[in-house]
Amino acid sequence: MTATKGASETGTVAGPTSLTHDPVFLATRLASQGSSDANRALAELDLRVRHYSVLALACSDSHPNQRELSQFLFLDPSQIVSLVDDLEKRKAVTRKADPRDRRSKVIVPTASGRRLYEQARALVSQSTDQSLQSLTAAERDQLVDLLARAAL
Amino acid sequence: MTATKGASETGTVAGPTSLTHDPVFLATRLASQGSSDANRALAELDLRVRHYSVLALACSDSHPNQRELSQFLFLDPSQIVSLVDDLEKRKAVTRKADPRDRRSKVIVPTASGRRLYEQARALVSQSTDQSLQSLTAAERDQLVDLLARAAL
DNA sequence: TATTGTTATACTCTATAACTATA
DNA sequence: TATAGTTATAGAGTATAACAATA
């Protein structure tokens, strides 16, 4: 049994607590709820949010190597290995040795990897709209701005 | 080796990505960073954020039973059992059968549990200040308000 | 019959250390 | 010596099902 609920429910613990004013607790709740929803949405592409994050960065213009992915995603290098392994097995990305430092492997998307990313992005976007339906567009922008300054 | 970094670093993936505008991704990063810091701060009390959350709700005026804790914290009922077991072992809370429904067990703090909570709260508060040092007090209030409306 | 709490179990995620190949 | 990636492994967190007590 899972305890995850719909977006606008809090369970029956109603009264204000120190937790309900704690930004880290609230961020954890949003992350848990949002990731769970996004995982459900990505299931039809046989992807998880972790893989989606790696794929998104591979498709960006930053041409990240595995160490950079590790730092940006707060994941251990060994976890990146297995995520990239998975994406490589399904031909969504390849590891390309950096000619200037052959220890370093740049993760580059294949053509089908880019198509997969676009499909996934649409699904995640829908899922996020759902998770944040209680905010107006302006409030959502404000939230993104504040979160980016706090977390990036 | 852990990949968690200080509050103002992003690693070397600099360019804007869809991820850097994704509220769920950003919340996940803040949650990961903030919880990691809070766990480190709580270590001196031999507490983890999970236990702290349960203790905080037990010390609130909502008098939660285990099912309510489960729903509010997005944790499985079986996980609540083990968290409450831990807190009960160290005499911070007790399980009190609800006379109106004897299946239900209300989690109530002991006197020393309340003292533990106050100590923990101070540590978590400091840790959160650290995590959110890049925001002004007004911005932080705004963030809490938006997160509460999105996540509660 | 349905619900609360509990136990047991399997699965995923995370953290740590040791190794290799390059630098 | 130090760093990028890899492997192996152990520990923490999560999900699922079955059960006892109570409603």
Short mmCIF file of C-alpha atoms (C1' of nucleotides) in Angstrom, two decimals:
data_model
loop_
_atom_site.label_atom_id
_atom_site.label_comp_id
_atom_site.label_asym_id
_atom_site.label_seq_id
_atom_site.Cartn_x
_atom_site.Cartn_y
_atom_site.Cartn_z
CA MET A 1 0.00 0.00 0.00
CA THR A 2 1.28 3.43 -0.86
CA ALA A 3 0.47 6.58 1.08
CA THR A 4 0.74 9.01 -1.82
CA LYS A 5 -2.40 11.07 -2.22
CA GLY A 6 -3.89 13.45 -4.75
CA ALA A 7 -2.51 16.95 -5.14
CA SER A 8 -4.88 18.87 -2.89
CA GLU A 9 -5.18 16.51 0.07
CA THR A 10 -3.18 16.65 3.25
CA GLY A 11 -4.65 13.77 5.18
CA THR A 12 -6.44 14.59 8.38
CA VAL A 13 -3.57 16.29 10.20
CA ALA A 14 -5.03 19.75 9.82
CA GLY A 15 -3.59 22.09 12.43
CA PRO A 16 -0.55 24.26 11.71
CA THR A 17 2.72 22.71 12.81
CA SER A 18 6.31 23.82 12.57
CA LEU A 19 6.46 21.41 9.62
CA THR A 20 3.84 23.29 7.63
CA HIS A 21 6.13 26.35 7.68
CA ASP A 22 9.34 24.45 7.00
CA PRO A 23 10.50 25.05 3.43
CA VAL A 24 12.62 21.89 3.35
CA PHE A 25 9.74 19.73 4.54
CA LEU A 26 7.39 21.35 2.02
CA ALA A 27 9.92 20.91 -0.78
CA THR A 28 10.24 17.25 0.20
CA ARG A 29 6.49 16.82 0.00
CA LEU A 30 6.27 18.51 -3.40
CA ALA A 31 9.23 16.48 -4.66
CA SER A 32 7.74 13.23 -3.41
CA GLN A 33 4.32 13.95 -4.86
CA GLY A 34 5.62 15.40 -8.12
CA SER A 35 8.18 12.66 -8.73
CA SER A 36 5.65 9.96 -8.01
CA ASP A 37 3.23 11.52 -10.52
CA ALA A 38 6.01 12.02 -13.09
CA ASN A 39 7.16 8.43 -12.69
CA ARG A 40 3.63 7.26 -13.32
CA ALA A 41 3.43 9.46 -16.44
CA LEU A 42 6.83 8.30 -17.73
CA ALA A 43 5.97 4.62 -17.24
CA GLU A 44 4.41 4.44 -20.70
CA LEU A 45 7.85 5.25 -22.15
CA ASP A 46 9.50 2.80 -19.72
CA LEU A 47 11.42 5.73 -18.22
CA ARG A 48 11.89 6.97 -14.67
CA VAL A 49 12.54 10.55 -13.58
CA ARG A 50 16.20 9.76 -12.96
CA HIS A 51 16.69 8.57 -16.50
CA TYR A 52 14.68 11.49 -17.78
CA SER A 53 16.94 13.94 -15.92
CA VAL A 54 20.07 12.40 -17.40
CA LEU A 55 18.53 12.39 -20.87
CA ALA A 56 17.43 16.02 -20.50
CA LEU A 57 20.95 17.12 -19.64
CA ALA A 58 22.43 15.03 -22.44
CA CYS A 59 20.04 16.83 -24.83
CA SER A 60 20.98 20.26 -23.48
CA ASP A 61 23.78 22.38 -24.88
CA SER A 62 26.03 21.70 -21.90
CA HIS A 63 27.50 18.41 -23.23
CA PRO A 64 27.97 17.00 -19.74
CA ASN A 65 30.37 14.24 -18.75
CA GLN A 66 29.42 11.78 -16.02
CA ARG A 67 31.09 13.71 -13.22
CA GLU A 68 29.12 16.83 -14.17
CA LEU A 69 25.88 14.85 -14.23
CA SER A 70 26.74 13.49 -10.82
CA GLN A 71 27.28 16.94 -9.35
CA PHE A 72 24.25 18.56 -10.94
CA LEU A 73 21.84 15.77 -10.04
CA PHE A 74 23.22 15.16 -6.52
CA LEU A 75 23.75 11.52 -7.43
CA ASP A 76 26.76 9.38 -6.76
CA PRO A 77 29.05 8.71 -9.77
CA SER A 78 28.26 5.01 -9.45
CA GLN A 79 24.54 5.74 -9.84
CA ILE A 80 25.25 7.75 -12.99
CA VAL A 81 27.06 4.73 -14.41
CA SER A 82 23.97 2.57 -14.12
CA LEU A 83 21.58 5.26 -15.40
CA VAL A 84 23.80 5.85 -18.46
CA ASP A 85 24.11 2.08 -18.92
CA ASP A 86 20.32 1.82 -19.08
CA LEU A 87 19.99 4.69 -21.56
CA GLU A 88 22.84 3.33 -23.67
CA LYS A 89 21.26 -0.14 -23.79
CA ARG A 90 18.15 1.33 -25.35
CA LYS A 91 20.24 3.43 -27.77
CA ALA A 92 19.09 6.75 -26.37
CA VAL A 93 22.62 8.02 -25.57
CA THR A 94 26.24 7.08 -26.22
CA ARG A 95 29.43 7.62 -24.22
CA LYS A 96 31.93 9.67 -26.22
CA ALA A 97 35.50 9.91 -24.97
CA ASP A 98 36.64 13.52 -24.66
CA PRO A 99 39.73 13.84 -26.93
CA ARG A 100 41.25 16.43 -24.57
CA ASP A 101 40.88 14.19 -21.50
CA ARG A 102 40.30 10.59 -22.37
CA ARG A 103 39.28 9.71 -18.81
CA SER A 104 36.17 11.82 -19.29
CA LYS A 105 33.12 10.53 -21.17
CA VAL A 106 30.66 12.98 -22.62
CA ILE A 107 27.08 11.71 -22.75
CA VAL A 108 25.56 12.48 -26.12
CA PRO A 109 22.01 11.70 -27.26
CA THR A 110 21.23 9.69 -30.39
CA ALA A 111 18.58 10.88 -32.82
CA SER A 112 16.05 8.50 -31.29
CA GLY A 113 17.20 9.62 -27.84
CA ARG A 114 16.24 13.18 -28.76
CA ARG A 115 12.84 12.02 -29.94
CA LEU A 116 12.39 10.05 -26.72
CA TYR A 117 13.32 13.14 -24.73
CA GLU A 118 10.72 15.26 -26.53
CA GLN A 119 8.01 12.70 -25.83
CA ALA A 120 9.08 12.43 -22.20
CA ARG A 121 9.21 16.16 -21.80
CA ALA A 122 5.61 16.48 -22.93
CA LEU A 123 4.49 13.87 -20.42
CA VAL A 124 6.46 15.43 -17.56
CA SER A 125 5.12 18.84 -18.46
CA GLN A 126 1.53 17.60 -18.26
CA SER A 127 2.23 15.87 -14.98
CA THR A 128 3.77 19.04 -13.52
CA ASP A 129 0.75 21.09 -14.61
CA GLN A 130 -1.36 18.65 -12.65
CA SER A 131 0.86 18.82 -9.54
CA LEU A 132 0.80 22.63 -9.56
CA GLN A 133 -2.81 23.21 -10.54
CA SER A 134 -3.45 25.14 -7.32
CA LEU A 135 -1.09 27.93 -8.45
CA THR A 136 -1.69 30.57 -11.11
CA ALA A 137 0.83 30.87 -13.96
CA ALA A 138 2.38 33.93 -12.36
CA GLU A 139 2.69 32.19 -9.00
CA ARG A 140 4.24 29.19 -10.65
CA ASP A 141 6.87 31.38 -12.32
CA GLN A 142 7.57 32.98 -8.97
CA LEU A 143 7.95 29.57 -7.35
CA VAL A 144 10.36 28.42 -10.05
CA ASP A 145 12.39 31.60 -9.65
CA LEU A 146 12.63 31.26 -5.85
CA LEU A 147 13.40 27.53 -6.01
CA ALA A 148 16.07 28.11 -8.63
CA ARG A 149 17.76 30.72 -6.45
CA ALA A 150 17.56 28.48 -3.38
CA ALA A 151 18.50 25.18 -4.99
CA LEU A 152 20.74 25.91 -7.98
CA MET B 1 31.57 9.14 -1.98
CA THR B 2 28.60 11.47 -1.87
CA ALA B 3 27.78 14.04 -4.52
CA THR B 4 26.03 16.53 -2.26
CA LYS B 5 27.55 19.98 -2.53
CA GLY B 6 27.35 23.27 -0.68
CA ALA B 7 24.30 25.48 -1.03
CA SER B 8 25.43 27.79 -3.81
CA GLU B 9 27.11 25.33 -6.16
CA THR B 10 25.56 23.66 -9.17
CA GLY B 11 28.50 21.71 -10.50
CA THR B 12 29.75 22.68 -13.91
CA VAL B 13 26.54 22.10 -15.86
CA ALA B 14 25.86 25.77 -16.31
CA GLY B 15 23.58 26.33 -19.30
CA PRO B 16 19.82 26.58 -18.90
CA THR B 17 17.99 23.32 -19.43
CA SER B 18 14.35 22.36 -19.22
CA LEU B 19 15.31 20.97 -15.80
CA THR B 20 16.37 24.36 -14.45
CA HIS B 21 12.81 25.58 -15.03
CA ASP B 22 11.08 22.45 -13.75
CA PRO B 23 9.55 23.11 -10.30
CA VAL B 24 9.47 19.41 -9.41
CA PHE B 25 13.14 18.96 -10.27
CA LEU B 26 14.06 22.09 -8.34
CA ALA B 27 12.00 20.98 -5.34
CA THR B 28 13.76 17.62 -5.46
CA ARG B 29 17.14 19.35 -5.43
CA LEU B 30 16.17 21.58 -2.50
CA ALA B 31 14.71 18.61 -0.64
CA SER B 32 17.79 16.50 -1.23
CA GLN B 33 20.19 19.25 -0.20
CA GLY B 34 18.09 20.43 2.73
CA SER B 35 17.38 16.96 4.11
CA SER B 36 21.01 15.99 3.83
CA ASP B 37 22.03 19.11 5.78
CA ALA B 38 19.27 18.57 8.33
CA ASN B 39 20.27 14.94 8.83
CA ARG B 40 23.82 16.05 9.46
CA ALA B 41 22.60 18.64 11.99
CA LEU B 42 20.30 16.16 13.73
CA ALA B 43 23.03 13.52 14.01
CA GLU B 44 24.21 14.99 17.31
CA LEU B 45 20.80 14.12 18.79
CA ASP B 46 20.90 10.70 17.08
CA LEU B 47 17.81 11.69 15.09
CA ARG B 48 16.96 11.63 11.39
CA VAL B 49 14.55 13.95 9.59
CA ARG B 50 11.94 11.19 9.41
CA HIS B 51 11.94 10.75 13.16
CA TYR B 52 11.98 14.49 13.61
CA SER B 53 8.87 14.85 11.43
CA VAL B 54 6.98 12.25 13.42
CA LEU B 55 8.07 13.85 16.69
CA ALA B 56 7.05 17.31 15.45
CA LEU B 57 3.55 16.11 14.60
CA ALA B 58 3.27 14.25 17.91
CA CYS B 59 4.15 17.53 19.65
CA SER B 60 1.60 19.50 17.64
CA ASP B 61 -1.98 20.05 18.72
CA SER B 62 -3.32 17.59 16.13
CA HIS B 63 -2.85 14.44 18.26
CA PRO B 64 -2.26 12.24 15.21
CA ASN B 65 -2.72 8.51 15.07
CA GLN B 66 -0.42 6.40 12.90
CA ARG B 67 -2.68 6.42 9.87
CA GLU B 68 -2.77 10.22 9.94
CA LEU B 69 1.01 10.38 10.22
CA SER B 70 1.24 8.04 7.27
CA GLN B 71 -0.99 10.23 5.11
CA PHE B 72 0.58 13.53 6.06
CA LEU B 73 4.17 12.37 5.64
CA PHE B 74 3.54 10.33 2.46
CA LEU B 75 5.02 7.30 4.19
CA ASP B 76 3.68 3.77 4.24
CA PRO B 77 1.92 2.69 7.48
CA SER B 78 4.59 0.03 7.96
CA GLN B 79 7.30 2.70 7.89
CA ILE B 80 5.44 4.68 10.55
CA VAL B 81 5.45 1.58 12.75
CA SER B 82 9.22 1.43 12.71
CA LEU B 83 9.71 5.18 13.19
CA VAL B 84 7.35 5.17 16.19
CA ASP B 85 9.09 2.03 17.51
CA ASP B 86 12.39 3.92 17.44
CA LEU B 87 10.96 6.98 19.19
CA GLU B 88 9.18 4.82 21.74
CA LYS B 89 12.37 2.89 22.53
CA ARG B 90 14.08 6.11 23.49
CA LYS B 91 11.06 7.23 25.53
CA ALA B 92 10.29 10.23 23.33
CA VAL B 93 6.70 9.17 22.53
CA THR B 94 4.13 6.62 23.63
CA ARG B 95 1.30 4.88 21.80
CA LYS B 96 -2.02 5.66 23.47
CA ALA B 97 -5.09 3.66 22.46
CA ASP B 98 -7.96 5.92 21.43
CA PRO B 99 -10.87 5.04 23.77
CA ARG B 100 -13.38 5.81 21.00
CA ASP B 101 -11.69 3.51 18.50
CA ARG B 102 -9.34 1.08 20.10
CA ARG B 103 -7.77 0.08 16.78
CA SER B 104 -6.31 3.55 16.55
CA LYS B 105 -3.17 4.56 18.45
CA VAL B 106 -2.52 8.21 19.12
CA ILE B 107 1.16 9.14 19.28
CA VAL B 108 1.80 11.34 22.29
CA PRO B 109 5.13 12.87 23.29
CA THR B 110 6.67 12.36 26.72
CA ALA B 111 8.09 15.31 28.64
CA SER B 112 11.59 14.39 27.51
CA GLY B 113 10.23 13.92 23.97
CA ARG B 114 9.06 17.52 23.99
CA ARG B 115 12.46 18.67 25.17
CA LEU B 116 14.11 16.59 22.46
CA TYR B 117 11.79 18.16 19.91
CA GLU B 118 12.71 21.68 21.00
CA GLN B 119 16.42 20.90 20.71
CA ALA B 120 15.89 19.30 17.32
CA ARG B 121 13.79 22.16 16.08
CA ALA B 122 16.57 24.63 16.89
CA LEU B 123 19.09 22.52 14.95
CA VAL B 124 16.77 22.09 11.95
CA SER B 125 16.00 25.80 11.97
CA GLN B 126 19.70 26.68 11.82
CA SER B 127 20.24 24.17 9.06
CA THR B 128 17.34 25.59 7.05
CA ASP B 129 18.69 29.12 7.46
CA GLN B 130 21.91 27.84 5.93
CA SER B 131 20.15 26.11 3.03
CA LEU B 132 18.16 29.24 2.21
CA GLN B 133 20.81 31.87 2.80
CA SER B 134 20.50 33.07 -0.79
CA LEU B 135 16.96 34.32 -0.14
CA THR B 136 15.84 37.37 1.83
CA ALA B 137 13.40 36.86 4.70
CA ALA B 138 10.53 38.16 2.56
CA GLU B 139 11.43 35.84 -0.31
CA ARG B 140 11.63 32.93 2.06
CA ASP B 141 8.16 33.66 3.40
CA GLN B 142 6.92 33.85 -0.17
CA LEU B 143 8.55 30.51 -0.99
CA VAL B 144 6.96 28.88 2.06
CA ASP B 145 3.58 30.27 1.08
CA LEU B 146 3.81 29.03 -2.51
CA LEU B 147 5.17 25.62 -1.49
CA ALA B 148 2.43 25.21 1.11
CA ARG B 149 -0.24 25.95 -1.47
CA ALA B 150 1.33 23.57 -3.97
CA ALA B 151 2.22 20.74 -1.61
CA LEU B 152 -0.24 20.77 1.29
"C1'" DT C 1 -16.84 -6.53 5.65
"C1'" DA C 2 -13.75 -2.71 6.37
"C1'" DT C 3 -10.01 -0.45 8.86
"C1'" DT C 4 -5.74 0.17 12.11
"C1'" DG C 5 -1.74 -1.41 13.13
"C1'" DT C 6 1.76 -5.06 12.55
"C1'" DT C 7 5.05 -8.37 10.46
"C1'" DA C 8 7.61 -10.24 6.76
"C1'" DT C 9 9.63 -9.72 2.44
"C1'" DA C 10 11.33 -8.05 -1.79
"C1'" DC C 11 12.73 -4.21 -4.30
"C1'" DT C 12 14.83 0.31 -5.19
"C1'" DC C 13 17.77 3.84 -3.83
"C1'" DT C 14 21.92 5.53 -1.59
"C1'" DA C 15 26.62 5.37 0.33
"C1'" DT C 16 31.35 3.45 0.66
"C1'" DA C 17 35.44 1.46 -0.72
"C1'" DA C 18 38.52 -0.52 -3.96
"C1'" DC C 19 39.99 -0.87 -8.60
"C1'" DT C 20 41.48 0.81 -13.85
"C1'" DA C 21 42.94 4.01 -16.94
"C1'" DT C 22 44.31 8.14 -17.74
"C1'" DA C 23 46.32 12.74 -16.31
"C1'" DT D 1 49.48 11.91 -6.87
"C1'" DA D 2 45.07 13.03 -8.36
"C1'" DT D 3 40.83 12.41 -11.09
"C1'" DA D 4 36.95 9.98 -14.21
"C1'" DG D 5 34.74 6.12 -14.48
"C1'" DT D 6 33.65 1.39 -12.93
"C1'" DT D 7 32.49 -2.53 -9.89
"C1'" DA D 8 30.93 -4.71 -5.76
"C1'" DT D 9 28.56 -4.50 -1.67
"C1'" DA D 10 26.12 -3.03 2.29
"C1'" DG D 11 22.77 -0.05 4.23
"C1'" DA D 12 18.67 2.89 4.07
"C1'" DG D 13 14.35 3.75 2.10
"C1'" DT D 14 10.03 2.05 -0.29
"C1'" DA D 15 6.28 -1.06 -1.75
"C1'" DT D 16 3.34 -5.23 -1.26
"C1'" DA D 17 0.86 -8.75 0.83
"C1'" DA D 18 -0.94 -11.22 4.66
"C1'" DC D 19 -2.40 -11.26 9.43
"C1'" DA D 20 -4.70 -9.95 14.28
"C1'" DA D 21 -7.66 -6.93 16.67
"C1'" DT D 22 -11.36 -3.98 16.44
"C1'" DA D 23 -15.16 -1.59 14.17
#
